[in-house]
Coordinates of C-alpha atoms in Angstrom, one line a residue:
Chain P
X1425 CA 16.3 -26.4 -0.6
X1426 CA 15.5 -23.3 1.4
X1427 CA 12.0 -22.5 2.2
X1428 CA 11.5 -19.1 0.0
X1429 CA 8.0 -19.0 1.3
X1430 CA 8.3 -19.0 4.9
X1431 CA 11.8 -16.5 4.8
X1432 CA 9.7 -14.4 2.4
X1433 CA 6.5 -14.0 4.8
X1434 CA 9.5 -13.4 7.8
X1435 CA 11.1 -10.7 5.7
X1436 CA 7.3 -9.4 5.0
X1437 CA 6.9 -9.0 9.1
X1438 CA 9.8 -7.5 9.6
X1439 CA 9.9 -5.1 6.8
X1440 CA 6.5 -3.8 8.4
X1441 CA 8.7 -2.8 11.7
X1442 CA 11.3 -1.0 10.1
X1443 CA 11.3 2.8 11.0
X1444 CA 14.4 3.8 7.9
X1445 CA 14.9 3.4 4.2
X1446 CA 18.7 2.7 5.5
X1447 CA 17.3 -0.8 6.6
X1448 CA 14.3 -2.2 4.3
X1449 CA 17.4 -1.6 1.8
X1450 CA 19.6 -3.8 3.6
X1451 CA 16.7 -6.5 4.4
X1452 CA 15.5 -6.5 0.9
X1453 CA 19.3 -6.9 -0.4
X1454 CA 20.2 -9.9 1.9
X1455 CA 16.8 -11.6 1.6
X1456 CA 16.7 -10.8 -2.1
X1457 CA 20.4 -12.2 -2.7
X1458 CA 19.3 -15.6 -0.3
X1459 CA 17.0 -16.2 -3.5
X1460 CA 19.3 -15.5 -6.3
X1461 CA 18.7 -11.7 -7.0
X1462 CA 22.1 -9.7 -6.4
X1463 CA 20.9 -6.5 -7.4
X1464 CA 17.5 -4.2 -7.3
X1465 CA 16.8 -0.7 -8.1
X1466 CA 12.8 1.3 -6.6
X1467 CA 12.3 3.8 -9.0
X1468 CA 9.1 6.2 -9.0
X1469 CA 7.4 6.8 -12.6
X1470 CA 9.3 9.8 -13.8
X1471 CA 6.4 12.6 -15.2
X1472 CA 7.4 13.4 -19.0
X1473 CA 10.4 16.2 -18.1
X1474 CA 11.9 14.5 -15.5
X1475 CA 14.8 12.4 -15.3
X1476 CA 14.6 8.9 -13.3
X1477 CA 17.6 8.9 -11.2
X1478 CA 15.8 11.7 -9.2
X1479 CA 13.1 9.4 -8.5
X1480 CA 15.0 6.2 -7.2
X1481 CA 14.5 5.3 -3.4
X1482 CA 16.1 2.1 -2.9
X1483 CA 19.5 1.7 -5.0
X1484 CA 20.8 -2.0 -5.0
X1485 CA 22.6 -1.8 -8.1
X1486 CA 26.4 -1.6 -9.0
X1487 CA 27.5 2.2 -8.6
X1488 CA 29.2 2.3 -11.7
X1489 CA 26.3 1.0 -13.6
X1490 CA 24.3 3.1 -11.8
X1491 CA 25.7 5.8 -13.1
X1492 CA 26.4 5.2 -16.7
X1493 CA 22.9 4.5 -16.4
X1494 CA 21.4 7.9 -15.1
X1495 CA 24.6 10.1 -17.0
X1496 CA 23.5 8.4 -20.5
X1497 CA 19.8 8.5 -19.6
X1498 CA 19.4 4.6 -20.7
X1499 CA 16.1 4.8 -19.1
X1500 CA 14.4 5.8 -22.0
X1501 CA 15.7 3.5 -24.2
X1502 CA 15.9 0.6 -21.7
X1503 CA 12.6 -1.9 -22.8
X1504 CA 12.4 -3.4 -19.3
X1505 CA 12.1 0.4 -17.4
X1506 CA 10.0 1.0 -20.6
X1507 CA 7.9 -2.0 -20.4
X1508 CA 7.4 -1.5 -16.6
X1509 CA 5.5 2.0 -17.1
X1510 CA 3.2 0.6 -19.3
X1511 CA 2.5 -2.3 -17.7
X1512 CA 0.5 -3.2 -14.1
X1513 CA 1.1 -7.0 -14.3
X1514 CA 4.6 -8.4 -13.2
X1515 CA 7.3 -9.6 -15.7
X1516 CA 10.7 -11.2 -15.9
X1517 CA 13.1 -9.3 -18.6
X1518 CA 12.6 -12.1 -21.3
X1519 CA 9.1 -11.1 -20.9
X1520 CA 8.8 -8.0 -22.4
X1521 CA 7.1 -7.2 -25.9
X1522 CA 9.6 -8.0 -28.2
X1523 CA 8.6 -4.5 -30.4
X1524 CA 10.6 -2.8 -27.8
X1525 CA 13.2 -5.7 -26.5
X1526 CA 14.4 -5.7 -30.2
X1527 CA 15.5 -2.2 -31.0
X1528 CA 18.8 -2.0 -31.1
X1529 CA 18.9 1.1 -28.7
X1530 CA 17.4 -1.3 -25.6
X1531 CA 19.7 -4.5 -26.7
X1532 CA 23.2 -2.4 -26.4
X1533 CA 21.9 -1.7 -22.7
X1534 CA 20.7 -5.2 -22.1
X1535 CA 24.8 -6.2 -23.3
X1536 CA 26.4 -3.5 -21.0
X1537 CA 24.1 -4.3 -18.1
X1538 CA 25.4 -7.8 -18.6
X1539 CA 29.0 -6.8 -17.9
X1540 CA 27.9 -5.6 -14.6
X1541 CA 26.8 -9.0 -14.0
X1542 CA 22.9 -8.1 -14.6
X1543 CA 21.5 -10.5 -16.9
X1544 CA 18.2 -11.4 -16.0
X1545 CA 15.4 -10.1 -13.4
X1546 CA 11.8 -10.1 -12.7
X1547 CA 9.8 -6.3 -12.4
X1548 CA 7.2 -5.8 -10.1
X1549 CA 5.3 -2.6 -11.0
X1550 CA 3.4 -0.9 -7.8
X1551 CA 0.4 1.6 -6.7
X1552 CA 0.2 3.1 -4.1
X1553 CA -3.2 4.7 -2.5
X1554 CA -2.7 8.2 -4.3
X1555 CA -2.2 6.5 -7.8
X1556 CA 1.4 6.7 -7.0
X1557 CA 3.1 4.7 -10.1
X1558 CA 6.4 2.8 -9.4
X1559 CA 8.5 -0.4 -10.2
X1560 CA 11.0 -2.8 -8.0
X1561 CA 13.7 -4.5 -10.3
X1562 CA 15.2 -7.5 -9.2
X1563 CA 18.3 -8.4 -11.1
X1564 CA 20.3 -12.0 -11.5
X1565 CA 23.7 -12.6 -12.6
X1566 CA 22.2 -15.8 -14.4
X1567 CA 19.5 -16.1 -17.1
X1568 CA 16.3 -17.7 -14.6
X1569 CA 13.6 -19.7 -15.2
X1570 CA 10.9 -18.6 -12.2
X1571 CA 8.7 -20.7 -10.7
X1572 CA 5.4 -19.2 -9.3
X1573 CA 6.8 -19.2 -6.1
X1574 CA 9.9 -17.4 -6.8
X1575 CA 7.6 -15.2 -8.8
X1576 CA 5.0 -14.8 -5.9
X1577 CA 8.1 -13.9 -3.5
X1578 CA 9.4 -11.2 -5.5
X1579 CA 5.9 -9.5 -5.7
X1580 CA 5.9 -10.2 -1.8
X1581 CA 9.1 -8.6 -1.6
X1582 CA 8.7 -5.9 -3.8
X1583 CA 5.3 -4.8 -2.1
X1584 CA 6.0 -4.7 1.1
X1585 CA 9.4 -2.6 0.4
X1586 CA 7.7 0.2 -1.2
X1587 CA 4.8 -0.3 1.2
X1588 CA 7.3 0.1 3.9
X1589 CA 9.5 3.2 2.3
X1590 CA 6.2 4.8 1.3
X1591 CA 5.8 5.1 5.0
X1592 CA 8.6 5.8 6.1
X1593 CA 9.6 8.6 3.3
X1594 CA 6.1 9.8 3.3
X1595 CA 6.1 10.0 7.3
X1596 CA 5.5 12.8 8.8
X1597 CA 5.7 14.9 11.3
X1598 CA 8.9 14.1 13.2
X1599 CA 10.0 15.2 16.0
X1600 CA 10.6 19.6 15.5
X1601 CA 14.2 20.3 15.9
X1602 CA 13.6 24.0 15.3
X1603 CA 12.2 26.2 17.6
X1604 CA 9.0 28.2 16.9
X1605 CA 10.8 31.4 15.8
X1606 CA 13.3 29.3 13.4
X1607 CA 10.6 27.7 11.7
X1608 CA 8.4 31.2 11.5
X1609 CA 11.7 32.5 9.6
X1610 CA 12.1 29.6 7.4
X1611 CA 8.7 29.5 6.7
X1612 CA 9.0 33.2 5.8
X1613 CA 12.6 32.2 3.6
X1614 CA 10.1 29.7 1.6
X1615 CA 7.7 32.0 0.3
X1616 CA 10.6 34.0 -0.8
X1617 CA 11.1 36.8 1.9
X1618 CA 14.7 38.7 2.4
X1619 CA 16.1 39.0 5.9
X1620 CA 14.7 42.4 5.7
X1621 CA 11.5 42.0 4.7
X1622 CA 11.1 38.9 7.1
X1623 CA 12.2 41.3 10.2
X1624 CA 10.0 43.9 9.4
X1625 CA 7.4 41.2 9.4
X1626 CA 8.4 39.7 12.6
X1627 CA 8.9 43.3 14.1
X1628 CA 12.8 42.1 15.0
X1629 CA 15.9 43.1 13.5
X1630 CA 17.4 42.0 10.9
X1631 CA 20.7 40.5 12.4
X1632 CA 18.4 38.5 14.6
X1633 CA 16.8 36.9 11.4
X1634 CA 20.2 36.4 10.0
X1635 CA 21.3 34.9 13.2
X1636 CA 17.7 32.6 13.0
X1637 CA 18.7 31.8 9.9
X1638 CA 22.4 30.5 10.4
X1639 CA 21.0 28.6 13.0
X1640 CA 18.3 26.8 10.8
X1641 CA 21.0 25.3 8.4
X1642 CA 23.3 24.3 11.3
X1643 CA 20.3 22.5 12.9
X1644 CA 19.6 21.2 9.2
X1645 CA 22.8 20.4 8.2
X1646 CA 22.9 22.5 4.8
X1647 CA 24.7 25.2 3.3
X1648 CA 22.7 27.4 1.9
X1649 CA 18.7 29.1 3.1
X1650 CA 17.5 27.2 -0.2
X1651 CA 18.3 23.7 0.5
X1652 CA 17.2 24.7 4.1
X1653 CA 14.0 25.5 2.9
X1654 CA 14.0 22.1 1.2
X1655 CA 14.6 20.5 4.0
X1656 CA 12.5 21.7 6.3
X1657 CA 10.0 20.9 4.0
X1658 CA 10.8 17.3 3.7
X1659 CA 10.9 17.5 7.3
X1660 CA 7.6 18.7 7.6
X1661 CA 9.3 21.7 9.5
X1662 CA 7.5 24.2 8.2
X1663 CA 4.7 23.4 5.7
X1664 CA 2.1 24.2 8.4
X1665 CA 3.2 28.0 7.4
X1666 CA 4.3 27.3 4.3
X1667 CA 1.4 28.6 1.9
X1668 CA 2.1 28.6 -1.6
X1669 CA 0.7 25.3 -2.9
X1670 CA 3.9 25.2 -5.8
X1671 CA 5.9 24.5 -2.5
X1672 CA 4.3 21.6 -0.6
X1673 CA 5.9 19.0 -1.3
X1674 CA 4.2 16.0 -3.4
X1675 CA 5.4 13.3 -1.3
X1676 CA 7.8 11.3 -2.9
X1677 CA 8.2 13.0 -6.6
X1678 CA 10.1 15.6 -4.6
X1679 CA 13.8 15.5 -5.5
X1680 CA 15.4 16.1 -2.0
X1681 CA 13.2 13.3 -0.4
X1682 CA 14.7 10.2 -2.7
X1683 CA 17.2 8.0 -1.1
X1684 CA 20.5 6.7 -2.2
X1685 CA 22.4 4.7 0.0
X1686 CA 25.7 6.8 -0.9
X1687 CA 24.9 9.8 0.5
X1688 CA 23.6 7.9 3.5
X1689 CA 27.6 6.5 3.9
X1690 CA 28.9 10.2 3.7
X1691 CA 26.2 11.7 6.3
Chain Q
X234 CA -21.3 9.8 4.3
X235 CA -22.8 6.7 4.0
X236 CA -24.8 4.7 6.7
X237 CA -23.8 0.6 7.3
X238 CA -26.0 -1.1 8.2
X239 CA -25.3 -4.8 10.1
X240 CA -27.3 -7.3 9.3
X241 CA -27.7 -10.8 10.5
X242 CA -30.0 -13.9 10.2
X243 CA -31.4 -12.6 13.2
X244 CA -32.5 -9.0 12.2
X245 CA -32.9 -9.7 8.3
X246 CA -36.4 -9.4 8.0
X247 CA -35.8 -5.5 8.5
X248 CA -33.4 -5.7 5.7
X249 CA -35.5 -7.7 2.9
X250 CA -35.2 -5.1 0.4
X251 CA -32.0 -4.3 0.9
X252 CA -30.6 -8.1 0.7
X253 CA -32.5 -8.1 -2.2
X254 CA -30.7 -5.6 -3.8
X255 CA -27.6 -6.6 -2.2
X256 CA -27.6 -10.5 -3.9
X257 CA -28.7 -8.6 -7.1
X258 CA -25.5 -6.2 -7.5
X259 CA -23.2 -9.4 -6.4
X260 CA -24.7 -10.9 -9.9
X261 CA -24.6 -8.0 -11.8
X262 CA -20.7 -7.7 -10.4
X263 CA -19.2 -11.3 -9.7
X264 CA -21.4 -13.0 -12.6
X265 CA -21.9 -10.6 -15.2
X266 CA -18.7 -8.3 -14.8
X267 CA -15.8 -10.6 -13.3
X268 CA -17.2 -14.1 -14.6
X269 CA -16.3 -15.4 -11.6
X270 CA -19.5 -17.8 -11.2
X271 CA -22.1 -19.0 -13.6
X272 CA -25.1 -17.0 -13.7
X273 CA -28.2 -18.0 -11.5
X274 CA -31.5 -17.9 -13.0
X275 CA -32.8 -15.6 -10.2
X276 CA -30.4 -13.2 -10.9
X277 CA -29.1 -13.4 -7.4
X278 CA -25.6 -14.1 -6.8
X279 CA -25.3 -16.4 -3.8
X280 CA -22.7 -19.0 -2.4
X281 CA -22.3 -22.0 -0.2
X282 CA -21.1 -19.0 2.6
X283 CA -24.1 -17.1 2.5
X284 CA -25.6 -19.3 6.0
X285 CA -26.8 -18.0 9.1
X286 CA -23.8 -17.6 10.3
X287 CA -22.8 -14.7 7.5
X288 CA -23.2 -11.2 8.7
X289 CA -23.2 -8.7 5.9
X290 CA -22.2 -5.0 6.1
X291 CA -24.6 -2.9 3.9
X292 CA -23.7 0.8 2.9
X293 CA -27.0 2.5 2.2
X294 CA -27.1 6.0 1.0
X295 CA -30.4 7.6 1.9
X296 CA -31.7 3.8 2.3
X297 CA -30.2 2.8 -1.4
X298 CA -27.5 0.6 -1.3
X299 CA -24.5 1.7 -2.6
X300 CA -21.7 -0.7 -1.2
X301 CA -22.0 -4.5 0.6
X302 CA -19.6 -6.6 2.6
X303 CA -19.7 -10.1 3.7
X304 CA -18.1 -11.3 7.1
X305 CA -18.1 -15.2 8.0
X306 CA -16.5 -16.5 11.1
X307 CA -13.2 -18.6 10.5
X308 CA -14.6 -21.3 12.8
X309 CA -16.9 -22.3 9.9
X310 CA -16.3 -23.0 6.7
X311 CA -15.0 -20.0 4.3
X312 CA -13.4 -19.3 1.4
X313 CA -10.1 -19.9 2.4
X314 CA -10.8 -23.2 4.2
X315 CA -12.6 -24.4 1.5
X316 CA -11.4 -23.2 -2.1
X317 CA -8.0 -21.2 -1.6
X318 CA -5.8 -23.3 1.7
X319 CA -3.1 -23.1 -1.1
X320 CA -3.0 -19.4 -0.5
X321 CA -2.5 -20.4 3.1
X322 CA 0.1 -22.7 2.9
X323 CA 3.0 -21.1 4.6
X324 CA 1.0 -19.6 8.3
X325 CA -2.1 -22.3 7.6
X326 CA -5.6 -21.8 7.7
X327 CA -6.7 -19.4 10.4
X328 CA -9.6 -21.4 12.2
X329 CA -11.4 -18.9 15.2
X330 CA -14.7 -17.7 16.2
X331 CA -13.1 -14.4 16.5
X332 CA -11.0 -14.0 13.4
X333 CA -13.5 -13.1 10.6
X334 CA -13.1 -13.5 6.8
X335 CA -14.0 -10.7 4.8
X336 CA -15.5 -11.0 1.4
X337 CA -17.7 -9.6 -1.6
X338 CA -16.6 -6.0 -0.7
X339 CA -17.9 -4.5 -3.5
X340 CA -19.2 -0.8 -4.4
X341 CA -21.9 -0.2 -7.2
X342 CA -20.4 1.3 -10.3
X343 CA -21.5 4.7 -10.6
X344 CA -20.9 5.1 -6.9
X345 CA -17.4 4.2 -5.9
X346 CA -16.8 8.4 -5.3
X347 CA -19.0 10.6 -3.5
X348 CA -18.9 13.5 -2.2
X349 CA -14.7 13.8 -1.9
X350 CA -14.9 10.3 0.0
X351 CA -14.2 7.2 -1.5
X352 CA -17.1 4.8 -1.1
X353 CA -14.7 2.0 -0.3
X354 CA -12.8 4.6 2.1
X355 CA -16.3 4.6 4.2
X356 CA -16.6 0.9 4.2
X357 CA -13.1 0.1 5.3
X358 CA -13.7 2.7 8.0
X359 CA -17.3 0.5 9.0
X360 CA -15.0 -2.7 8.9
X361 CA -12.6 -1.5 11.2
X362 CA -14.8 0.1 13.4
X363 CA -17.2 -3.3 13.2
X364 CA -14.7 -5.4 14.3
X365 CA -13.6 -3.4 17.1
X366 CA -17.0 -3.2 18.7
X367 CA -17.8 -6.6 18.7
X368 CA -14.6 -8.3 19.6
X369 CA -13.1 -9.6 16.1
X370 CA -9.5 -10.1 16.6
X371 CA -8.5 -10.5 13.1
X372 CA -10.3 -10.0 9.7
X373 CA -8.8 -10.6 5.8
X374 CA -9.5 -12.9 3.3
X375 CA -8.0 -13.3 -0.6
X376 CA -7.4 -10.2 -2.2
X377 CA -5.7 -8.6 -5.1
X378 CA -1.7 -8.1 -3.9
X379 CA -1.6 -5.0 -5.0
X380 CA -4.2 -4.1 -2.2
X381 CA -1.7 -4.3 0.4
X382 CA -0.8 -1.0 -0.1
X383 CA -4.0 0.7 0.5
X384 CA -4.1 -1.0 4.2
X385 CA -0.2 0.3 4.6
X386 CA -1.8 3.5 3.9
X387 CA -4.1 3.0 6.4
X388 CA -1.3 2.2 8.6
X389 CA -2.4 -1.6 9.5
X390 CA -0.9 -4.3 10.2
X391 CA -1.2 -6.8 7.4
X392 CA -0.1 -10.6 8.0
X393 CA -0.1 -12.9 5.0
X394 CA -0.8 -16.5 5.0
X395 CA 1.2 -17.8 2.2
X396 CA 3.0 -16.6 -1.3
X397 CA 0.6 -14.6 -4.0
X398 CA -0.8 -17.0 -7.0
X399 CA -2.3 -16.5 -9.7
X400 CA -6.1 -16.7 -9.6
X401 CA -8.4 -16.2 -12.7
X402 CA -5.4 -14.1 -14.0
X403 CA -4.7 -11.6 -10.7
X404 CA -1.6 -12.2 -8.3
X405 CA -3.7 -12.9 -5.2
X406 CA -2.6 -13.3 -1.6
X407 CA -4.5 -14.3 2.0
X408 CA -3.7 -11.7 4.3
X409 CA -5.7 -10.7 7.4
X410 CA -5.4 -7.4 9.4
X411 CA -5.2 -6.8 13.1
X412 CA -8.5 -5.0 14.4
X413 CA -7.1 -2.3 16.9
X414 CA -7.8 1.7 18.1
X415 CA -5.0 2.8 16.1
X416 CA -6.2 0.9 12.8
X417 CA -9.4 2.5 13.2
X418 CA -7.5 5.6 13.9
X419 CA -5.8 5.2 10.6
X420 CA -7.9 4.5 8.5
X421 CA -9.8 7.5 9.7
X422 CA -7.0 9.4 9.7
X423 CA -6.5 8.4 6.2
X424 CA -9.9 8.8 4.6
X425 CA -10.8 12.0 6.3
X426 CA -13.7 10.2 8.3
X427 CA -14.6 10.9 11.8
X428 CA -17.1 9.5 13.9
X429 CA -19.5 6.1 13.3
X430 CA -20.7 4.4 10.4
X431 CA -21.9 1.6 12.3
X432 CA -25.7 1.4 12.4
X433 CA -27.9 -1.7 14.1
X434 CA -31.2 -1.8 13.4
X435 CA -33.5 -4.9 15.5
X436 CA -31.1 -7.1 17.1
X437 CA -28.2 -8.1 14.7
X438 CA -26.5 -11.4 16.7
X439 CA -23.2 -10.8 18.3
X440 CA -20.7 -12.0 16.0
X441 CA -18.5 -14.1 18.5
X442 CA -20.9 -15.8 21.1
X443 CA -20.2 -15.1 24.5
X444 CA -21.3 -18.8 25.3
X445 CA -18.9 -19.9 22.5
X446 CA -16.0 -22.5 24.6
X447 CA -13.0 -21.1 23.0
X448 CA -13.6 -17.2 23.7
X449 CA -15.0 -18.0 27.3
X450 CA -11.7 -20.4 28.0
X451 CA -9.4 -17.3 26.3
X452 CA -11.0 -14.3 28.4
X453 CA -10.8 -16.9 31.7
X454 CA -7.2 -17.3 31.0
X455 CA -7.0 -13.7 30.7

């Protein structure tokens, strides 16, 4: 028999160490598969016009599904993502009120999500210190019958992952790639300022803020001065100059700062 | 900010009023809102812990208390060692003069915000910086799981004894938390608080002994 509680308090210490989402993905996927879980998903609460997918920061489950999931927005007629916004207690699947496990909607997901081998799983909803509302899904290929210790290691599990991808998402500053003038232009980019109007600002010429700017999404790694501006932001590059309040970013509910391991693979 | 106040058996009669008020709020919040223990007929909410060798952290806003803590060296008997070792199961239960268990954290309803700071912000700052100055290594206890989190925020490090369980309904876990500069850091860092809470009024015993064998045979080695 293995010893769930002592690999669980193991996987709790080093969970605490690890400095990227790359890894508590891969701990919690070979720990949670050691105790009979092949597949999770860490979704934030989506706000009322948002979609889910945009919100996920650990993705453990089949791609395919993944995606039928998020292209046929399931999540709103799913009873166990429903179930786990309403709810602060954990809960296995079978678990959930059967007023919204027996609409018909919810069962034709629960019978697809078994052809992709999900069958049954345990939810562990979580808070964070700002009121931040999210849920950990564990899934099995097999219907289970938890014990309080398997129950008590998947709350284990599932808090210290989003404890430890709070941190590390939410981190911040790290280390400035740009230099000073870059992020002065990028700054100036955000709050929605031409190349002209940003080198009559800066008292230089225009080229130069071109130039500034070409070399902001090379050091970036983006296309285009938007998405540069996003992502200085979610490097905390610039939100020292970055004034308007619409464009700090609010932690994690920003969209370019979620996490999905297969745009990790093609970076 | 608030102001916290240690007291100990050996400065208490500065603090009668205060104690007072303190064992009254645990009744009116552990008895009469949690159910955790039957009522007293005093009124005051007390346990086997509540010995000389408790110290309590009181969090006095303009000399009303507001907020209350109780610390109890893990070389004596505590919670844990006495009514939870199941929670402990896994790491054991921790037994030093200079690890300290942390209980009846509580802040009076009414008061839990003030000012922008979180009343139980301030206290967590006063444990931290509590510990540090007198040479706890460790301090925890049981708490809710979900209060894991809010020390992650903090940026602590948070070591668990055993699984969670359910007690009286909550998923509960034994966890204890380094005491270090960058916790207190943290948590300062995280609450917006800056400078000392700490306040010791009389002479409030040192928590670990410096006569105690174990620490003297430690800082030898050392």
């Amino acid at each position: 028999m293995t010893d769930i509680a002592g690999l669980t308090l193991g996987f709790f210490e080093r969970c605490q160490e690890y400095r990227d989402a790359q890894s508590v993905l891969d701990g919690l996927a070979s720990h949670a598969r050691q105790i009979g879980f092949d597949h999770f998903i860490f979704t934030g609460r989506p706000g009322p016009t948002e979609r889910a997918e945009a919100l996920v920061l650990l993705n453990g489950w089949p791609p395919e599904w993944f995606e039928r999931y998020a292209t046929r927005n399931y999540f709103a007629v799913d009873s166990v993502s429903q179930w786990a916004l309403r709810t602060t207690e954990p809960f296995a699947w079978g678990e959930v009120p059967v007023e919204l496990s027996s609409a018909q909607a919810s069962q034709r997901v629960a019978e697809e999500a078994r052809d992709f081998h999900l069958r049954d799983g345990f939810v562990v909803p979580l808070y964070s210190a700002h009121h931040w509302q999210s849920a950990i899904s564990f899934a099995s290929s097999h219907k289970c019958d938890l014990s309080v210790r398997e129950r008590g290691a998947l709350i284990m599990m599932g808090v210290v992952a989003g404890m430890s991808v709070r941190r590390i998402v939410g981190e911040r500053p790290r280390p400035a790639k740009l230099s000073n003038r870059e992020r002065e232009v990028l700054g100036w980019a955000s709050r929605g300022k031409s190349a002209w109007e940003t080198s009559s600002i800066l008292a230089i010429s225009e080229n130069t803020v071109i130039e500034h700017l070409r070399e902001v999404r090379r050091k970036l790694d983006v296309a285009t001065t938007i998405q540069a501006v996003a992502e200085g932001i979610r490097r905390g590059e610039i939100d020292r100059l970055c004034q308007s309040p619409y464009l700090v970013p609010d932690g994690l509910r920003h969209p370019s700062v979620t996490f999905d391991p297969r745009l990790a693979e093609e970076a | 900010m608030i102001d916290v106040h240690v007291v100990t058996s050996s400065n208490r009669a500065l603090y009668a009023k205060e104690l007072d008020s303190f064992f009254k709020w645990r009744h009116r919040i552990y008895v009469d809102e949690r159910r955790w223990r039957e009522a007293s007929p005093d009124g005051r909410e007390r346990d086997q812990f509540d010995t000389d060798s408790a110290t309590y952290l009181l969090g006095l806003d303009e000399g009303e208390l507001v907020a209350g803590s109780r610390l109890i060296p893990t070389s004596h008997p505590h919670l844990l060692s006495e009514v939870f070792p199941h929670l402990c199961a896994v790491r054991g239960v921790l037994r030093a003069p200079d690890v300290a268990e942390w209980t009846r954290m509580f802040v009076v309803p009414g008061r839990r915000e003030r000012a922008g700071h979180e009343v139980a912000g301030e206290m967590c700052c006063a444990l931290m910086e509590y510990a540090l100055s007198e040479n706890i290594r460790q301090f925890g206890g049981i708490q809710e799981t979900y209060f894991l989190t809010r020390w992650q925020h903090y940026g602590w490090h948070v070591t668990p004894l055993g699984l969670p369980e359910e007690v009286d309904g909550t998923w509960s876990v034994a966890a204890y938390f380094d005491a270090t500069e960058e916790a207190l850091e943290g948590v300062r860092r995280a609450t917006g608080i800056h400078g000392s809470l700490i306040v010791r009024r009389g002479h409030p015993r040192p928590f670990v002994a410096d006569e105690d064998p174990e620490i003297a045979t430690r800082r030898h080695a050392a």
